[in-house]
Amino acid sequence: MQAVNGPGFESERKWMVQTQLIPRGISDKLVLDAFRKVPRHMFVPDAFADSAHNDYPLPIGGGQTISQPYMVALMTECLGLKGGEKVLEIGTGSGYQMAILAEIAGEVYSVERLQELADAAGRHLEALGYKNCFIKVGDGTLGWEEKAPYDGIVVTAGAPKIPPSLVRQLKEGGRLVIPVDCGFGQVLTIVERHGPSFKTNEVCGCVFVPLIGKEGWPENSS
Ligand code: SAH
């Protein structure tokens, strides 16, 4: 667990957990505690600080969004973390999901394709004192090979199909949580690696910005 010292908005965070997460079935104590602790308002543009805890995504620049609190919680819970793991996130965006993961996991790696977002996220995480977060700019559909294998990988952008590189970088029994296009929308999917093959579980429909890259959508789809 990491020290977080962002003052203010405690009651908003409590309200967010009580009204948006628990009633919808988020029950993992590690996840709920992380949501009570991480100062979400510090990851959104100043103009949106007062609405940071509301039940919807918000713009963060570069045409990208910070996901709705419930979706961040659901994806984190789907990873099934117990504490201390090595986790990879694809799509750093604001850095908020990373901070939530950093409260639970041992090391969190994240890949973002837009330099300006990676820089801002890095600054916010550093200001909050996280020492276990590592960001690189690049095409996250290829993962972060040098740091593999991972206990869990979470992709916070919608993919056309499951990127094989990400499955390859999972540990045995490790989980990839990813929104995948099914032809009429995106489905949040859990992929669990078992030897050379994997089994998939569909969780629910979802809406994410496109995952753009070699094993994602082509460049002009943003
Ligand atoms: N996890 C973020 C939300 C990210 S929105 C948060 O907590 O705020 C999705 C992000 O994925 C965007 O920032 C977008 O630039 C990024 N993205 C899209 N395709 C990518 C790729 N191939 N590799 C890395 N990042 C990608």
Tab-separated table of C-alpha atoms and ligand atoms in Angstrom:
chain	number	residue	atom	x	y	z
A	1	MET	CA	0.000	0.000	0.000
A	2	GLN	CA	1.225	3.475	-0.817
A	3	ALA	CA	0.797	6.746	1.039
A	4	VAL	CA	-1.604	9.143	-0.615
A	5	ASN	CA	-1.890	12.678	0.623
A	6	GLY	CA	-4.431	14.451	-1.555
A	7	PRO	CA	-6.582	16.492	0.827
A	8	GLY	CA	-10.305	17.061	0.397
A	9	PHE	CA	-13.196	15.247	-1.266
A	10	GLU	CA	-13.199	12.378	1.291
A	11	SER	CA	-16.961	12.581	1.637
A	12	GLU	CA	-17.392	12.548	-2.170
A	13	ARG	CA	-15.274	9.402	-2.371
A	14	LYS	CA	-17.297	7.750	0.372
A	15	TRP	CA	-20.504	8.735	-1.431
A	16	MET	CA	-19.153	7.332	-4.730
A	17	VAL	CA	-18.360	3.983	-3.079
A	18	GLN	CA	-21.679	3.780	-1.228
A	19	THR	CA	-23.948	4.792	-4.111
A	20	GLN	CA	-22.157	3.592	-7.268
A	21	LEU	CA	-19.917	0.649	-6.372
A	22	ILE	CA	-21.419	-1.355	-3.504
A	23	PRO	CA	-25.040	-1.356	-4.811
A	24	ARG	CA	-23.785	-2.651	-8.189
A	25	GLY	CA	-21.989	-5.579	-6.614
A	26	ILE	CA	-18.387	-4.443	-6.123
A	27	SER	CA	-17.465	-6.281	-2.925
A	28	ASP	CA	-13.673	-6.754	-2.912
A	29	LYS	CA	-12.433	-4.886	0.160
A	30	LEU	CA	-9.082	-4.109	-1.467
A	31	VAL	CA	-10.879	-2.417	-4.372
A	32	LEU	CA	-13.336	-0.491	-2.180
A	33	ASP	CA	-10.550	0.705	0.130
A	34	ALA	CA	-8.497	1.898	-2.854
A	35	PHE	CA	-11.497	3.919	-4.099
A	36	ARG	CA	-11.945	5.482	-0.664
A	37	LYS	CA	-8.302	6.515	-0.663
A	38	VAL	CA	-7.186	7.642	-4.152
A	39	PRO	CA	-8.010	11.342	-4.747
A	40	ARG	CA	-9.885	11.027	-8.053
A	41	HIS	CA	-10.353	14.813	-8.316
A	42	MET	CA	-6.574	15.172	-8.804
A	43	PHE	CA	-6.694	13.130	-12.028
A	44	VAL	CA	-9.273	15.267	-13.874
A	45	PRO	CA	-8.844	18.770	-15.329
A	46	ASP	CA	-9.414	21.449	-12.629
A	47	ALA	CA	-12.679	22.530	-14.266
A	48	PHE	CA	-14.134	19.060	-13.580
A	49	ALA	CA	-12.883	18.556	-9.999
A	50	ASP	CA	-16.379	19.077	-8.572
A	51	SER	CA	-17.891	16.436	-10.865
A	52	ALA	CA	-14.967	13.988	-10.595
A	53	HIS	CA	-16.959	11.546	-8.434
A	54	ASN	CA	-20.084	11.464	-10.558
A	55	ASP	CA	-21.305	8.340	-12.307
A	56	TYR	CA	-19.863	8.994	-15.785
A	57	PRO	CA	-16.573	9.333	-17.701
A	58	LEU	CA	-14.962	12.786	-18.089
A	59	PRO	CA	-12.711	14.311	-20.779
A	60	ILE	CA	-8.984	14.440	-19.920
A	61	GLY	CA	-7.580	16.000	-23.128
A	62	GLY	CA	-6.338	14.506	-26.398
A	63	GLY	CA	-9.912	13.336	-27.143
A	64	GLN	CA	-9.577	10.739	-24.339
A	65	THR	CA	-11.553	10.097	-21.140
A	66	ILE	CA	-11.117	8.986	-17.540
A	67	SER	CA	-13.495	6.028	-17.174
A	68	GLN	CA	-16.638	6.040	-15.029
A	69	PRO	CA	-15.738	5.050	-11.423
A	70	TYR	CA	-17.826	1.844	-11.577
A	71	MET	CA	-16.042	0.624	-14.727
A	72	VAL	CA	-12.604	1.196	-13.121
A	73	ALA	CA	-13.778	-0.729	-10.044
A	74	LEU	CA	-15.268	-3.582	-12.061
A	75	MET	CA	-12.142	-4.024	-14.194
A	76	THR	CA	-9.937	-3.972	-11.100
A	77	GLU	CA	-12.143	-6.530	-9.335
A	78	CYS	CA	-12.077	-8.758	-12.448
A	79	LEU	CA	-8.277	-9.004	-12.138
A	80	GLY	CA	-8.783	-10.830	-8.818
A	81	LEU	CA	-5.726	-9.263	-7.163
A	82	LYS	CA	-4.798	-10.309	-3.622
A	83	GLY	CA	-1.946	-7.841	-3.104
A	84	GLY	CA	1.693	-7.551	-4.212
A	85	GLU	CA	1.273	-8.646	-7.846
A	86	LYS	CA	2.940	-7.328	-11.004
A	87	VAL	CA	0.307	-5.700	-13.196
A	88	LEU	CA	0.283	-4.069	-16.636
A	89	GLU	CA	-2.234	-1.471	-17.761
A	90	ILE	CA	-2.683	-0.454	-21.384
A	91	GLY	CA	-3.996	3.121	-21.792
A	92	THR	CA	-2.606	5.216	-18.923
A	93	GLY	CA	-4.878	8.179	-19.715
A	94	SER	CA	-5.219	10.248	-16.531
A	95	GLY	CA	-3.313	7.727	-14.384
A	96	TYR	CA	-6.317	7.164	-12.093
A	97	GLN	CA	-6.721	3.449	-12.828
A	98	MET	CA	-2.976	3.111	-12.253
A	99	ALA	CA	-3.244	4.701	-8.813
A	100	ILE	CA	-6.082	2.328	-7.886
A	101	LEU	CA	-3.962	-0.635	-9.036
A	102	ALA	CA	-0.901	0.728	-7.208
A	103	GLU	CA	-2.830	0.654	-3.922
A	104	ILE	CA	-3.315	-3.100	-4.313
A	105	ALA	CA	-0.531	-4.517	-6.502
A	106	GLY	CA	3.221	-4.513	-5.881
A	107	GLU	CA	4.325	-2.996	-9.191
A	108	VAL	CA	2.206	-1.352	-11.872
A	109	TYR	CA	3.407	-0.804	-15.429
A	110	SER	CA	1.380	1.222	-17.913
A	111	VAL	CA	1.718	2.021	-21.618
A	112	GLU	CA	0.143	5.138	-23.180
A	113	ARG	CA	0.370	6.131	-26.849
A	114	LEU	CA	-0.050	9.890	-26.273
A	115	GLN	CA	3.022	11.585	-24.796
A	116	GLU	CA	1.121	14.523	-23.247
A	117	LEU	CA	-1.200	12.206	-21.293
A	118	ALA	CA	1.672	9.973	-20.145
A	119	ASP	CA	3.569	13.053	-18.895
A	120	ALA	CA	0.584	14.469	-16.995
A	121	ALA	CA	-0.271	11.091	-15.443
A	122	GLY	CA	3.345	10.623	-14.358
A	123	ARG	CA	3.359	14.050	-12.696
A	124	HIS	CA	0.140	13.378	-10.796
A	125	LEU	CA	1.277	9.951	-9.578
A	126	GLU	CA	4.624	11.347	-8.484
A	127	ALA	CA	2.973	14.239	-6.638
A	128	LEU	CA	0.897	11.694	-4.724
A	129	GLY	CA	3.998	9.749	-3.727
A	130	TYR	CA	3.528	6.538	-5.730
A	131	LYS	CA	6.862	4.779	-6.110
A	132	ASN	CA	5.558	1.584	-7.727
A	133	CYS	CA	4.176	3.089	-10.977
A	134	PHE	CA	6.121	2.957	-14.234
A	135	ILE	CA	4.841	4.531	-17.469
A	136	LYS	CA	6.144	4.281	-21.014
A	137	VAL	CA	4.967	5.865	-24.247
A	138	GLY	CA	4.313	3.414	-27.069
A	139	ASP	CA	1.936	0.947	-28.652
A	140	GLY	CA	0.393	-0.959	-25.756
A	141	THR	CA	-1.193	-3.576	-28.025
A	142	LEU	CA	2.298	-5.111	-28.000
A	143	GLY	CA	2.428	-5.008	-24.190
A	144	TRP	CA	5.658	-4.254	-22.315
A	145	GLU	CA	7.757	-7.293	-23.134
A	146	GLU	CA	10.847	-6.436	-21.048
A	147	LYS	CA	8.839	-6.466	-17.795
A	148	ALA	CA	6.711	-9.560	-18.588
A	149	PRO	CA	5.266	-11.879	-17.389
A	150	TYR	CA	2.386	-10.234	-15.505
A	151	ASP	CA	-0.118	-11.573	-12.973
A	152	GLY	CA	-2.731	-9.333	-14.551
A	153	ILE	CA	-3.181	-7.032	-17.553
A	154	VAL	CA	-5.982	-4.487	-17.854
A	155	VAL	CA	-6.723	-2.711	-21.130
A	156	THR	CA	-8.683	0.527	-20.761
A	157	ALA	CA	-9.471	1.027	-24.477
A	158	GLY	CA	-11.680	-1.039	-26.794
A	159	ALA	CA	-9.917	-3.654	-28.964
A	160	PRO	CA	-11.128	-5.214	-32.248
A	161	LYS	CA	-9.885	-8.619	-30.987
A	162	ILE	CA	-7.768	-10.033	-28.154
A	163	PRO	CA	-4.149	-8.954	-28.826
A	164	PRO	CA	-2.000	-12.150	-28.890
A	165	SER	CA	1.039	-10.270	-27.529
A	166	LEU	CA	-0.853	-9.452	-24.333
A	167	VAL	CA	-1.940	-13.060	-23.775
A	168	ARG	CA	1.672	-14.183	-24.273
A	169	GLN	CA	2.842	-11.776	-21.545
A	170	LEU	CA	0.531	-13.253	-18.883
A	171	LYS	CA	1.810	-15.637	-16.214
A	172	GLU	CA	0.236	-19.081	-16.017
A	173	GLY	CA	-3.251	-18.536	-14.557
A	174	GLY	CA	-2.888	-14.765	-15.054
A	175	ARG	CA	-5.819	-12.660	-16.229
A	176	LEU	CA	-6.265	-10.138	-19.032
A	177	VAL	CA	-9.286	-7.839	-18.638
A	178	ILE	CA	-10.168	-6.146	-21.926
A	179	PRO	CA	-13.102	-4.566	-23.784
A	180	VAL	CA	-13.452	-6.428	-27.104
A	181	ASP	CA	-15.615	-5.461	-30.075
A	182	CYS	CA	-18.284	-8.050	-30.839
A	183	GLY	CA	-19.703	-6.455	-33.995
A	184	PHE	CA	-22.483	-4.560	-32.203
A	185	GLY	CA	-20.621	-2.937	-29.332
A	186	GLN	CA	-17.882	-3.794	-26.859
A	187	VAL	CA	-17.935	-6.609	-24.318
A	188	LEU	CA	-15.772	-6.539	-21.206
A	189	THR	CA	-13.913	-9.848	-21.418
A	190	ILE	CA	-11.734	-11.776	-18.964
A	191	VAL	CA	-9.060	-13.934	-20.588
A	192	GLU	CA	-7.316	-16.436	-18.318
A	193	ARG	CA	-4.122	-18.046	-19.527
A	194	HIS	CA	-3.733	-21.809	-19.189
A	195	GLY	CA	-0.539	-23.056	-20.806
A	196	PRO	CA	-0.517	-22.283	-24.509
A	197	SER	CA	-4.298	-21.738	-24.607
A	198	PHE	CA	-6.736	-19.540	-22.708
A	199	LYS	CA	-10.343	-19.445	-21.606
A	200	THR	CA	-12.557	-16.380	-21.933
A	201	ASN	CA	-15.461	-15.073	-19.876
A	202	GLU	CA	-17.742	-12.241	-20.976
A	203	VAL	CA	-18.700	-9.845	-18.173
A	204	CYS	CA	-20.925	-7.089	-19.622
A	205	GLY	CA	-21.299	-4.521	-22.381
A	206	CYS	CA	-19.135	-1.400	-22.148
A	207	VAL	CA	-18.037	1.716	-24.056
A	208	PHE	CA	-14.375	2.701	-24.360
A	209	VAL	CA	-12.307	4.853	-26.721
A	210	PRO	CA	-10.554	2.739	-29.392
A	211	LEU	CA	-7.340	0.825	-28.732
A	212	ILE	CA	-5.155	2.002	-31.612
A	213	GLY	CA	-2.081	0.017	-32.618
A	214	LYS	CA	-0.520	-2.918	-34.418
A	215	GLU	CA	-2.775	-5.475	-32.684
A	216	GLY	CA	-5.639	-2.986	-32.261
A	217	TRP	CA	-7.581	-0.630	-34.530
A	218	PRO	CA	-5.790	1.240	-37.362
A	219	GLU	CA	-4.514	4.780	-36.680
A	220	ASN	CA	-7.407	6.647	-38.381
A	221	SER	CA	-10.074	5.182	-36.058
A	222	SER	CA	-9.642	7.767	-33.242
B	1	SAH	N1	-7.056	4.210	-17.735
B	1	SAH	C1	-7.350	5.594	-18.031
B	1	SAH	C2	-8.429	5.762	-19.075
B	1	SAH	C3	-7.808	5.690	-20.372
B	1	SAH	S1	-8.759	6.110	-21.791
B	1	SAH	C4	-7.672	6.376	-16.795
B	1	SAH	O1	-7.700	5.817	-15.695
B	1	SAH	O2	-7.847	7.591	-16.917
B	1	SAH	C5	-7.861	5.100	-22.931
B	1	SAH	C6	-6.425	5.492	-23.182
B	1	SAH	O3	-5.877	4.507	-24.039
B	1	SAH	C7	-6.253	6.829	-23.894
B	1	SAH	O4	-5.416	7.650	-23.131
B	1	SAH	C8	-5.595	6.439	-25.227
B	1	SAH	O5	-4.647	7.391	-25.691
B	1	SAH	C9	-4.908	5.124	-24.860
B	1	SAH	N2	-4.595	4.215	-25.958
B	1	SAH	C10	-5.312	3.890	-27.063
B	1	SAH	N3	-4.661	2.981	-27.806
B	1	SAH	C11	-3.481	2.715	-27.149
B	1	SAH	C12	-2.362	1.847	-27.385
B	1	SAH	N4	-2.278	1.048	-28.460
B	1	SAH	N5	-1.367	1.839	-26.501
B	1	SAH	C13	-1.387	2.614	-25.391
B	1	SAH	N6	-2.401	3.457	-25.106
B	1	SAH	C14	-3.450	3.494	-25.964
